[in-house]
Amino acid sequence: MPKPSKNASRSYAQIKSINKLLSMSLKICHRAHLNYALILLQVSMSLKICHRAHLNYALILLQGWRGCS
């Protein structure tokens, strides 16, 4: 099995840490909202986001969950 490149490993670690921070900072109160966040992050991994702006866009989308009741 091929080893992932250092960049791929670093990106995955960054996304995992971002996911953890998001779930805490957004105080996600519904499992569905967390699942949506995870789907977005999986998409960002599979698309191998190459620009910080693209990742920022995903984070902006997630900001919408902040006010869930």
PDB file of C-alpha atoms in Angstrom:
ATOM      1  CA  MET A   1       0.000   0.000   0.000  1.00  0.00           C
ATOM      2  CA  PRO A   2       1.525   3.366  -0.989  1.00  0.00           C
ATOM      3  CA  LYS A   3       2.345   5.753   1.819  1.00  0.00           C
ATOM      4  CA  PRO A   4       0.584   9.105   1.651  1.00  0.00           C
ATOM      5  CA  SER A   5       2.854  12.021   0.895  1.00  0.00           C
ATOM      6  CA  LYS A   6       3.947  14.265   3.731  1.00  0.00           C
ATOM      7  CA  ASN A   7       1.741  17.034   2.359  1.00  0.00           C
ATOM      8  CA  ALA A   8      -1.297  14.760   2.237  1.00  0.00           C
ATOM      9  CA  SER A   9      -0.671  13.599   5.802  1.00  0.00           C
ATOM     10  CA  ARG A  10      -0.215  17.176   6.986  1.00  0.00           C
ATOM     11  CA  SER A  11      -3.416  18.279   5.211  1.00  0.00           C
ATOM     12  CA  TYR A  12      -5.357  15.428   6.789  1.00  0.00           C
ATOM     13  CA  ALA A  13      -4.026  16.340  10.236  1.00  0.00           C
ATOM     14  CA  GLN A  14      -4.930  19.990   9.690  1.00  0.00           C
ATOM     15  CA  ILE A  15      -8.454  19.090   8.613  1.00  0.00           C
ATOM     16  CA  LYS A  16      -8.871  16.794  11.628  1.00  0.00           C
ATOM     17  CA  SER A  17      -7.769  19.574  13.973  1.00  0.00           C
ATOM     18  CA  ILE A  18      -9.991  22.109  12.195  1.00  0.00           C
ATOM     19  CA  ASN A  19     -12.910  19.693  12.549  1.00  0.00           C
ATOM     20  CA  LYS A  20     -12.258  19.400  16.292  1.00  0.00           C
ATOM     21  CA  LEU A  21     -12.009  23.175  16.685  1.00  0.00           C
ATOM     22  CA  LEU A  22     -15.166  23.725  14.652  1.00  0.00           C
ATOM     23  CA  SER A  23     -17.227  21.275  16.656  1.00  0.00           C
ATOM     24  CA  MET A  24     -16.150  23.062  19.837  1.00  0.00           C
ATOM     25  CA  SER A  25     -16.317  26.672  18.650  1.00  0.00           C
ATOM     26  CA  LEU A  26     -19.605  26.264  16.800  1.00  0.00           C
ATOM     27  CA  LYS A  27     -21.139  24.486  19.818  1.00  0.00           C
ATOM     28  CA  ILE A  28     -22.837  22.145  17.366  1.00  0.00           C
ATOM     29  CA  CYS A  29     -26.004  21.015  19.096  1.00  0.00           C
ATOM     30  CA  HIS A  30     -27.432  18.565  16.568  1.00  0.00           C
ATOM     31  CA  ARG A  31     -25.763  15.429  15.244  1.00  0.00           C
ATOM     32  CA  ALA A  32     -27.060  16.287  11.762  1.00  0.00           C
ATOM     33  CA  HIS A  33     -25.154  19.571  11.822  1.00  0.00           C
ATOM     34  CA  LEU A  34     -21.960  17.801  12.854  1.00  0.00           C
ATOM     35  CA  ASN A  35     -22.508  15.247  10.087  1.00  0.00           C
ATOM     36  CA  TYR A  36     -22.858  18.111   7.601  1.00  0.00           C
ATOM     37  CA  ALA A  37     -19.575  19.561   8.849  1.00  0.00           C
ATOM     38  CA  LEU A  38     -17.880  16.178   8.487  1.00  0.00           C
ATOM     39  CA  ILE A  39     -19.204  15.782   4.940  1.00  0.00           C
ATOM     40  CA  LEU A  40     -17.808  19.198   4.011  1.00  0.00           C
ATOM     41  CA  LEU A  41     -14.444  18.297   5.491  1.00  0.00           C
ATOM     42  CA  GLN A  42     -14.390  14.951   3.675  1.00  0.00           C
ATOM     43  CA  VAL A  43     -15.158  16.762   0.431  1.00  0.00           C
ATOM     44  CA  SER A  44     -12.327  19.192   1.101  1.00  0.00           C
ATOM     45  CA  MET A  45      -9.969  16.245   1.636  1.00  0.00           C
ATOM     46  CA  SER A  46     -11.102  14.389  -1.470  1.00  0.00           C
ATOM     47  CA  LEU A  47     -10.804  17.527  -3.586  1.00  0.00           C
ATOM     48  CA  LYS A  48      -7.259  18.021  -2.226  1.00  0.00           C
ATOM     49  CA  ILE A  49      -7.954  21.694  -1.663  1.00  0.00           C
ATOM     50  CA  CYS A  50      -4.944  23.548  -2.973  1.00  0.00           C
ATOM     51  CA  HIS A  51      -5.815  27.083  -1.962  1.00  0.00           C
ATOM     52  CA  ARG A  52      -6.483  28.369   1.540  1.00  0.00           C
ATOM     53  CA  ALA A  53      -9.358  30.376   0.089  1.00  0.00           C
ATOM     54  CA  HIS A  54     -11.203  27.160  -0.762  1.00  0.00           C
ATOM     55  CA  LEU A  55     -10.838  25.861   2.784  1.00  0.00           C
ATOM     56  CA  ASN A  56     -11.917  29.257   4.115  1.00  0.00           C
ATOM     57  CA  TYR A  57     -15.042  28.985   1.972  1.00  0.00           C
ATOM     58  CA  ALA A  58     -15.865  25.637   3.598  1.00  0.00           C
ATOM     59  CA  LEU A  59     -15.350  27.208   7.039  1.00  0.00           C
ATOM     60  CA  ILE A  60     -17.632  30.132   6.126  1.00  0.00           C
ATOM     61  CA  LEU A  61     -20.344  27.655   5.114  1.00  0.00           C
ATOM     62  CA  LEU A  62     -19.999  25.976   8.500  1.00  0.00           C
ATOM     63  CA  GLN A  63     -20.390  29.321  10.289  1.00  0.00           C
ATOM     64  CA  GLY A  64     -24.070  29.163   9.345  1.00  0.00           C
ATOM     65  CA  TRP A  65     -24.658  26.472  11.965  1.00  0.00           C
ATOM     66  CA  ARG A  66     -23.550  28.732  14.822  1.00  0.00           C
ATOM     67  CA  GLY A  67     -27.090  29.889  15.581  1.00  0.00           C
ATOM     68  CA  CYS A  68     -28.818  26.510  15.675  1.00  0.00           C
ATOM     69  CA  SER A  69     -31.424  26.089  18.413  1.00  0.00           C
TER      70      SER A  69
END
